[in-house]
PDB file of C-alpha atoms in Angstrom:
ATOM      1  CA  MET A 244      -3.688 -11.719  -9.357  1.00 52.00           C
ATOM      2  CA  SER A 245      -5.451 -15.046  -9.851  1.00 55.00           C
ATOM      3  CA  GLU A 246      -8.184 -14.750  -7.194  1.00 71.00           C
ATOM      4  CA  ARG A 247     -11.471 -12.917  -7.605  1.00 83.00           C
ATOM      5  CA  LEU A 248     -10.685  -9.809  -5.622  1.00 94.00           C
ATOM      6  CA  ASP A 249     -12.197  -6.464  -4.741  1.00 97.00           C
ATOM      7  CA  VAL A 250      -9.576  -4.005  -5.994  1.00 98.00           C
ATOM      8  CA  LEU A 251      -9.158  -0.278  -5.361  1.00 98.00           C
ATOM      9  CA  LEU A 252      -6.634   1.781  -7.325  1.00 98.00           C
ATOM     10  CA  VAL A 253      -5.762   5.272  -6.106  1.00 98.00           C
ATOM     11  CA  GLY A 254      -3.685   8.077  -7.542  1.00 95.00           C
ATOM     12  CA  GLU A 255      -4.359   7.107 -11.144  1.00 95.00           C
ATOM     13  CA  GLY A 256      -3.269   9.522 -13.866  1.00 91.00           C
ATOM     14  CA  ASN A 257      -4.430   8.535 -17.339  1.00 94.00           C
ATOM     15  CA  PHE A 258      -6.050   5.317 -16.010  1.00 96.00           C
ATOM     16  CA  SER A 259      -3.908   3.141 -18.279  1.00 94.00           C
ATOM     17  CA  PHE A 260      -2.831   0.916 -15.368  1.00 94.00           C
ATOM     18  CA  SER A 261      -6.452   0.458 -14.322  1.00 96.00           C
ATOM     19  CA  VAL A 262      -7.331  -0.643 -17.846  1.00 95.00           C
ATOM     20  CA  ALA A 263      -4.490  -3.184 -17.821  1.00 93.00           C
ATOM     21  CA  VAL A 264      -5.721  -4.636 -14.517  1.00 93.00           C
ATOM     22  CA  CYS A 265      -9.306  -4.578 -15.760  1.00 93.00           C
ATOM     23  CA  GLU A 266      -8.474  -6.515 -18.897  1.00 90.00           C
ATOM     24  CA  SER A 267      -6.713  -9.203 -16.854  1.00 85.00           C
ATOM     25  CA  GLY A 268     -10.164 -10.052 -15.489  1.00 82.00           C
ATOM     26  CA  ASP A 269      -8.749 -11.219 -12.146  1.00 77.00           C
ATOM     27  CA  PHE A 270     -11.117  -9.273  -9.920  1.00 88.00           C
ATOM     28  CA  GLU A 271     -14.626  -9.319  -8.521  1.00 91.00           C
ATOM     29  CA  SER A 272     -14.958  -5.535  -8.496  1.00 95.00           C
ATOM     30  CA  LEU A 273     -12.571  -2.777  -9.539  1.00 97.00           C
ATOM     31  CA  ALA A 274     -12.695   0.880  -8.530  1.00 98.00           C
ATOM     32  CA  ALA A 275     -10.176   3.252 -10.127  1.00 98.00           C
ATOM     33  CA  SER A 276      -9.711   6.723  -8.679  1.00 98.00           C
ATOM     34  CA  CYS A 277      -7.686   9.888  -9.085  1.00 97.00           C
ATOM     35  CA  LEU A 278      -7.241  13.148  -7.190  1.00 95.00           C
ATOM     36  CA  GLN A 279      -8.157  15.365 -10.137  1.00 95.00           C
ATOM     37  CA  THR A 280     -11.596  16.452 -11.277  1.00 97.00           C
ATOM     38  CA  GLU A 281     -12.988  14.612 -14.281  1.00 97.00           C
ATOM     39  CA  GLU A 282     -12.320  17.667 -16.441  1.00 96.00           C
ATOM     40  CA  GLN A 283      -8.669  17.737 -15.371  1.00 95.00           C
ATOM     41  CA  ALA A 284      -8.269  13.984 -15.767  1.00 95.00           C
ATOM     42  CA  VAL A 285      -9.569  13.761 -19.323  1.00 95.00           C
ATOM     43  CA  SER A 286      -7.110  16.448 -20.416  1.00 93.00           C
ATOM     44  CA  GLN A 287      -4.338  13.838 -20.156  1.00 91.00           C
ATOM     45  CA  GLU A 288      -3.490  11.900 -23.266  1.00 90.00           C
ATOM     46  CA  HIS A 289      -5.688   8.790 -23.743  1.00 92.00           C
ATOM     47  CA  ALA A 290      -7.385   9.327 -20.362  1.00 96.00           C
ATOM     48  CA  ALA A 291     -10.888   9.868 -21.757  1.00 97.00           C
ATOM     49  CA  TYR A 292     -10.588   6.699 -23.845  1.00 96.00           C
ATOM     50  CA  ASN A 293      -9.301   4.676 -20.880  1.00 97.00           C
ATOM     51  CA  ILE A 294     -12.056   5.949 -18.604  1.00 98.00           C
ATOM     52  CA  GLN A 295     -14.707   4.920 -21.109  1.00 98.00           C
ATOM     53  CA  ARG A 296     -13.130   1.465 -21.467  1.00 96.00           C
ATOM     54  CA  LEU A 297     -13.323   0.999 -17.713  1.00 97.00           C
ATOM     55  CA  ARG A 298     -16.946   2.085 -17.570  1.00 97.00           C
ATOM     56  CA  ASP A 299     -17.871  -0.158 -20.484  1.00 97.00           C
ATOM     57  CA  ARG A 300     -16.495  -3.120 -18.512  1.00 95.00           C
ATOM     58  CA  GLY A 301     -18.513  -2.284 -15.417  1.00 96.00           C
ATOM     59  CA  CYS A 302     -15.690  -0.765 -13.386  1.00 97.00           C
ATOM     60  CA  THR A 303     -16.213   2.205 -11.089  1.00 98.00           C
ATOM     61  CA  VAL A 304     -14.306   5.386 -11.940  1.00 98.00           C
ATOM     62  CA  LEU A 305     -14.022   8.012  -9.208  1.00 98.00           C
ATOM     63  CA  PHE A 306     -12.657  11.547  -9.290  1.00 98.00           C
ATOM     64  CA  GLU A 307     -11.511  13.962  -6.583  1.00 98.00           C
ATOM     65  CA  VAL A 308     -10.505  11.093  -4.307  1.00 98.00           C
ATOM     66  CA  ASP A 309      -8.032  12.030  -1.588  1.00 98.00           C
ATOM     67  CA  CYS A 310      -5.971   8.927  -0.829  1.00 97.00           C
ATOM     68  CA  THR A 311      -5.351  10.162   2.722  1.00 98.00           C
ATOM     69  CA  CYS A 312      -9.029   9.918   3.709  1.00 97.00           C
ATOM     70  CA  LEU A 313     -10.447   6.973   1.764  1.00 98.00           C
ATOM     71  CA  ASN A 314     -12.777   6.005   4.595  1.00 95.00           C
ATOM     72  CA  GLU A 315     -14.525   9.375   4.255  1.00 96.00           C
ATOM     73  CA  HIS A 316     -15.440   8.872   0.591  1.00 97.00           C
ATOM     74  CA  ASP A 317     -19.124   8.044   0.119  1.00 96.00           C
ATOM     75  CA  VAL A 318     -18.518   5.289  -2.450  1.00 97.00           C
ATOM     76  CA  ILE A 319     -15.226   3.813  -1.252  1.00 98.00           C
ATOM     77  CA  ARG A 320     -16.294   3.333   2.345  1.00 96.00           C
ATOM     78  CA  ARG A 321     -19.259   1.161   1.326  1.00 95.00           C
ATOM     79  CA  ARG A 322     -17.050  -1.912   0.970  1.00 95.00           C
ATOM     80  CA  ALA A 323     -13.697  -3.303   2.084  1.00 97.00           C
ATOM     81  CA  TYR A 324     -10.974  -4.220  -0.399  1.00 98.00           C
ATOM     82  CA  ASP A 325      -8.652  -7.176  -0.917  1.00 98.00           C
ATOM     83  CA  ARG A 326      -6.101  -5.049  -2.763  1.00 98.00           C
ATOM     84  CA  ILE A 327      -5.408  -1.335  -2.577  1.00 99.00           C
ATOM     85  CA  ILE A 328      -2.872  -0.210  -5.171  1.00 98.00           C
ATOM     86  CA  PHE A 329      -0.973   3.085  -5.358  1.00 98.00           C
ATOM     87  CA  ASN A 330       1.635   3.336  -8.100  1.00 95.00           C
ATOM     88  CA  PHE A 331       4.458   5.851  -7.803  1.00 93.00           C
ATOM     89  CA  PRO A 332       2.876   8.236  -5.298  1.00 93.00           C
ATOM     90  CA  HIS A 333       4.225  11.773  -5.219  1.00 89.00           C
ATOM     91  CA  CYS A 334       3.071  15.058  -3.726  1.00 87.00           C
ATOM     92  CA  GLY A 335       3.809  16.846  -6.983  1.00 74.00           C
ATOM     93  CA  ARG A 336       6.148  19.595  -8.078  1.00 68.00           C
ATOM     94  CA  LYS A 337       9.504  19.553  -6.289  1.00 72.00           C
ATOM     95  CA  SER A 338       8.259  18.026  -3.051  1.00 73.00           C
ATOM     96  CA  GLY A 339      10.914  16.879  -0.611  1.00 87.00           C
ATOM     97  CA  VAL A 340      11.176  13.480   1.022  1.00 92.00           C
ATOM     98  CA  LYS A 341       9.462  14.653   4.219  1.00 94.00           C
ATOM     99  CA  LYS A 342       6.269  15.640   2.394  1.00 95.00           C
ATOM    100  CA  ASN A 343       6.235  12.354   0.523  1.00 95.00           C
ATOM    101  CA  ARG A 344       6.770  10.395   3.737  1.00 97.00           C
ATOM    102  CA  THR A 345       3.782  12.190   5.224  1.00 97.00           C
ATOM    103  CA  LEU A 346       1.739  11.335   2.130  1.00 97.00           C
ATOM    104  CA  LEU A 347       2.661   7.654   2.500  1.00 98.00           C
ATOM    105  CA  ALA A 348       1.893   7.573   6.222  1.00 98.00           C
ATOM    106  CA  LYS A 349      -1.533   9.168   5.771  1.00 98.00           C
ATOM    107  CA  PHE A 350      -2.300   6.892   2.828  1.00 98.00           C
ATOM    108  CA  PHE A 351      -1.442   3.779   4.845  1.00 98.00           C
ATOM    109  CA  ILE A 352      -3.583   4.905   7.784  1.00 98.00           C
ATOM    110  CA  SER A 353      -6.454   5.648   5.414  1.00 98.00           C
ATOM    111  CA  SER A 354      -6.054   2.324   3.581  1.00 98.00           C
ATOM    112  CA  ALA A 355      -6.131   0.322   6.797  1.00 98.00           C
ATOM    113  CA  GLU A 356      -9.672   1.617   7.385  1.00 97.00           C
ATOM    114  CA  VAL A 357     -11.027   0.061   4.163  1.00 98.00           C
ATOM    115  CA  LEU A 358      -8.782  -3.019   3.873  1.00 98.00           C
ATOM    116  CA  LYS A 359     -10.250  -6.492   4.330  1.00 97.00           C
ATOM    117  CA  ALA A 360      -8.749  -8.844   6.876  1.00 96.00           C
ATOM    118  CA  GLY A 361      -5.959 -10.609   5.019  1.00 95.00           C
ATOM    119  CA  GLY A 362      -5.871  -7.877   2.368  1.00 97.00           C
ATOM    120  CA  GLU A 363      -2.800  -6.260   0.842  1.00 98.00           C
ATOM    121  CA  VAL A 364      -1.675  -2.710   0.141  1.00 99.00           C
ATOM    122  CA  HIS A 365       0.604  -2.449  -2.912  1.00 98.00           C
ATOM    123  CA  VAL A 366       2.819   0.619  -3.298  1.00 98.00           C
ATOM    124  CA  ALA A 367       5.140   0.885  -6.295  1.00 96.00           C
ATOM    125  CA  LEU A 368       8.090   3.227  -5.743  1.00 96.00           C
ATOM    126  CA  CYS A 369      10.952   4.358  -7.918  1.00 93.00           C
ATOM    127  CA  ASN A 370      14.283   2.690  -7.248  1.00 92.00           C
ATOM    128  CA  GLY A 371      15.842   4.155  -4.113  1.00 93.00           C
ATOM    129  CA  GLN A 372      12.720   5.732  -2.655  1.00 95.00           C
ATOM    130  CA  GLY A 373      11.546   2.902  -0.404  1.00 96.00           C
ATOM    131  CA  GLY A 374      14.535   2.790   1.916  1.00 96.00           C
ATOM    132  CA  THR A 375      14.920  -1.003   1.922  1.00 96.00           C
ATOM    133  CA  PRO A 376      17.937  -3.206   1.092  1.00 95.00           C
ATOM    134  CA  CYS A 377      16.198  -4.140  -2.176  1.00 96.00           C
ATOM    135  CA  ASP A 378      16.896  -0.670  -3.551  1.00 94.00           C
ATOM    136  CA  ASN A 379      19.950  -0.660  -5.793  1.00 90.00           C
ATOM    137  CA  PRO A 380      21.685   1.566  -5.038  1.00 89.00           C
ATOM    138  CA  MET A 381      20.257   2.019  -1.562  1.00 91.00           C
ATOM    139  CA  ARG A 382      19.909   5.611  -0.393  1.00 91.00           C
ATOM    140  CA  GLU A 383      20.854   6.778   3.062  1.00 92.00           C
ATOM    141  CA  TRP A 384      17.902   6.208   5.404  1.00 90.00           C
ATOM    142  CA  HIS A 385      17.289   9.907   6.055  1.00 92.00           C
ATOM    143  CA  ASN A 386      17.090  10.533   2.296  1.00 92.00           C
ATOM    144  CA  SER A 387      14.523   7.798   1.581  1.00 95.00           C
ATOM    145  CA  TRP A 388      10.751   7.723   1.975  1.00 96.00           C
ATOM    146  CA  GLN A 389      11.094   5.190   4.820  1.00 97.00           C
ATOM    147  CA  ALA A 390       8.137   3.203   3.503  1.00 98.00           C
ATOM    148  CA  VAL A 391       8.312   0.468   6.146  1.00 98.00           C
ATOM    149  CA  ALA A 392       8.263   2.971   9.011  1.00 97.00           C
ATOM    150  CA  MET A 393       5.400   4.922   7.442  1.00 98.00           C
ATOM    151  CA  ALA A 394       3.341   1.736   7.025  1.00 98.00           C
ATOM    152  CA  ALA A 395       3.989   0.765  10.635  1.00 97.00           C
ATOM    153  CA  GLU A 396       2.033   3.846  11.732  1.00 96.00           C
ATOM    154  CA  ALA A 397      -1.052   2.111  10.316  1.00 97.00           C
ATOM    155  CA  GLY A 398      -0.261  -1.306  11.777  1.00 96.00           C
ATOM    156  CA  LEU A 399       0.945  -2.618   8.408  1.00 98.00           C
ATOM    157  CA  VAL A 400       4.096  -4.656   7.854  1.00 98.00           C
ATOM    158  CA  LEU A 401       6.174  -5.217   4.738  1.00 98.00           C
ATOM    159  CA  SER A 402       5.490  -8.764   3.539  1.00 98.00           C
ATOM    160  CA  GLU A 403       7.143  -8.820   0.131  1.00 98.00           C
ATOM    161  CA  ILE A 404       8.992  -6.730  -2.447  1.00 98.00           C
ATOM    162  CA  ARG A 405       8.774  -7.520  -6.149  1.00 97.00           C
ATOM    163  CA  PRO A 406      10.252  -5.797  -9.201  1.00 95.00           C
ATOM    164  CA  PHE A 407       7.676  -3.551 -10.828  1.00 93.00           C
ATOM    165  CA  ASN A 408       7.361  -5.138 -14.253  1.00 88.00           C
ATOM    166  CA  ARG A 409       5.717  -2.560 -16.486  1.00 82.00           C
ATOM    167  CA  ASP A 410       5.664  -5.034 -19.383  1.00 81.00           C
ATOM    168  CA  ARG A 411       3.017  -7.078 -17.535  1.00 83.00           C
ATOM    169  CA  TYR A 412       0.573  -4.208 -17.946  1.00 84.00           C
ATOM    170  CA  GLN A 413       0.018  -3.718 -21.650  1.00 77.00           C
ATOM    171  CA  GLY A 414      -0.598  -0.080 -22.550  1.00 76.00           C
ATOM    172  CA  TYR A 415       0.435   1.247 -19.129  1.00 85.00           C
ATOM    173  CA  ARG A 416       2.012   4.683 -19.251  1.00 80.00           C
ATOM    174  CA  CYS A 417       3.084   6.310 -16.000  1.00 76.00           C
ATOM    175  CA  THR A 418       2.265  10.031 -15.666  1.00 66.00           C
ATOM    176  CA  GLY A 419       2.326  12.711 -12.991  1.00 50.00           C
ATOM    177  CA  TYR A 420       6.021  13.578 -12.784  1.00 44.00           C
ATOM    178  CA  ARG A 421       6.092  17.007 -11.116  1.00 46.00           C
ATOM    179  CA  SER A 422       2.326  17.228 -11.635  1.00 44.00           C
ATOM    180  CA  GLN A 423       2.700  17.042 -15.406  1.00 50.00           C
ATOM    181  CA  ASP A 424       1.525  14.655 -18.109  1.00 47.00           C
ATOM    182  CA  LYS A 425       5.009  13.190 -17.972  1.00 51.00           C
ATOM    183  CA  GLY A 426       6.184   9.841 -16.670  1.00 55.00           C
ATOM    184  CA  PHE A 427       8.446   8.839 -13.810  1.00 60.00           C
ATOM    185  CA  HIS A 428      11.562   6.775 -14.431  1.00 68.00           C
ATOM    186  CA  VAL A 429      10.017   3.436 -13.435  1.00 78.00           C
ATOM    187  CA  GLU A 430      12.797   1.147 -14.645  1.00 85.00           C
ATOM    188  CA  GLY A 431      14.104  -0.608 -11.547  1.00 89.00           C
ATOM    189  CA  GLY A 432      10.952   0.330  -9.645  1.00 94.00           C
ATOM    190  CA  LEU A 433       9.824  -1.915  -6.804  1.00 96.00           C
ATOM    191  CA  ASN A 434       6.363  -3.018  -5.729  1.00 97.00           C
ATOM    192  CA  HIS A 435       6.134  -3.030  -1.925  1.00 98.00           C
ATOM    193  CA  ILE A 436       3.402  -5.292  -0.532  1.00 99.00           C
ATOM    194  CA  PHE A 437       2.098  -4.586   2.960  1.00 99.00           C
ATOM    195  CA  THR A 438      -0.256  -6.647   5.102  1.00 98.00           C
ATOM    196  CA  GLN A 439      -1.874  -6.202   8.487  1.00 96.00           C
ATOM    197  CA  SER A 440       0.363  -7.055  11.399  1.00 92.00           C
ATOM    198  CA  LEU A 441      -0.798  -9.754  13.789  1.00 82.00           C
ATOM    199  CA  PRO A 442      -2.179  -8.491  17.098  1.00 77.00           C
ATOM    200  CA  TYR A 443       0.287  -8.614  19.950  1.00 70.00           C
ATOM    201  CA  THR A 444      -0.284 -11.483  22.349  1.00 70.00           C
ATOM    202  CA  ALA A 445       1.445 -11.212  25.672  1.00 68.00           C
ATOM    203  CA  PRO A 446       3.354 -14.398  26.521  1.00 64.00           C
ATOM    204  CA  GLU A 447       1.836 -16.524  29.226  1.00 67.00           C
ATOM    205  CA  LYS A 448       3.781 -16.774  32.430  1.00 67.00           C
ATOM    206  CA  LEU A 449       4.450 -19.962  34.379  1.00 69.00           C
ATOM    207  CA  LYS A 450       4.044 -19.601  38.109  1.00 74.00           C
ATOM    208  CA  MET A 451       6.803 -21.398  39.996  1.00 70.00           C
ATOM    209  CA  HIS A 452       6.831 -22.478  43.618  1.00 73.00           C
ATOM    210  CA  THR A 453       9.902 -23.495  45.539  1.00 75.00           C
ATOM    211  CA  ALA A 454      11.249 -23.647  49.070  1.00 76.00           C
ATOM    212  CA  LEU A 455      14.015 -21.316  50.124  1.00 74.00           C
ATOM    213  CA  ARG A 456      15.399 -21.706  53.633  1.00 74.00           C
ATOM    214  CA  LYS A 457      12.240 -23.514  54.709  1.00 74.00           C
ATOM    215  CA  GLU A 458      10.060 -20.706  53.321  1.00 80.00           C
ATOM    216  CA  SER A 459       7.713 -21.100  50.367  1.00 82.00           C
ATOM    217  CA  VAL A 460       8.605 -18.737  47.503  1.00 77.00           C
ATOM    218  CA  SER A 461       6.538 -18.062  44.365  1.00 79.00           C
ATOM    219  CA  PHE A 462       7.606 -16.294  41.185  1.00 74.00           C
ATOM    220  CA  GLU A 463       6.539 -16.010  37.540  1.00 78.00           C
ATOM    221  CA  LEU A 464       8.633 -17.299  34.668  1.00 70.00           C
ATOM    222  CA  PRO A 465       8.249 -15.915  31.109  1.00 70.00           C
ATOM    223  CA  GLU A 466       6.883 -18.434  28.611  1.00 67.00           C
ATOM    224  CA  GLU A 467      10.016 -18.320  26.456  1.00 65.00           C
ATOM    225  CA  LEU A 468      12.033 -19.731  29.390  1.00 66.00           C
ATOM    226  CA  CYS A 469       9.593 -22.496  30.298  1.00 63.00           C
ATOM    227  CA  GLU A 470      11.225 -25.044  27.988  1.00 64.00           C
ATOM    228  CA  TYR A 471      14.397 -24.812  30.062  1.00 66.00           C
ATOM    229  CA  VAL A 472      12.599 -25.792  33.267  1.00 62.00           C
ATOM    230  CA  ASN A 473      12.549 -29.484  34.148  1.00 56.00           C
TER     231      ASN A 473
END
């Protein structure tokens, strides 16, 4: 990020990713949030230290934030965001793909409510989860999280996929595997970037008039065929 952006991070674990983003300085405001209570969050290794670092730098740290209803949170709904970031979402424990698809869909719908026009939603997924040709190897569609389809429910479209480069974020340590203070296998992970789809505009129709057997006939021609009419 090189612009001065309003950034919201959800689903944080030990807040190490938030600290890495914070120390890049490429933001106007940064709010970092997690689902856990503050007491639960600080029980993770280095979390208390990371939280204090964020606060010392003027960032907002929020607890008990449900990513599926961001627009209902008293603090989050006060502004709109240029970037909403969710790294390696997971329902926890041994959740199946259907539950995780539902989590993604609800998150996207919720994010769309607090996303600025022209903003982006970034979702990092483990290799194979997203269900796109960029996954290597690519899972069968029914066994993936179908990220593009879930985003479409919120009117979001996939604009770009980038490798998730953990080395860019000094000190970042992924946690939350099966709801534990244990990391996911993020090597080969992909960052999926979604943007708002353009509103549908119905094509204009060209009204044609001609004579058929001495009778005047009118009909409409779709815009995409107009260039073929002399």
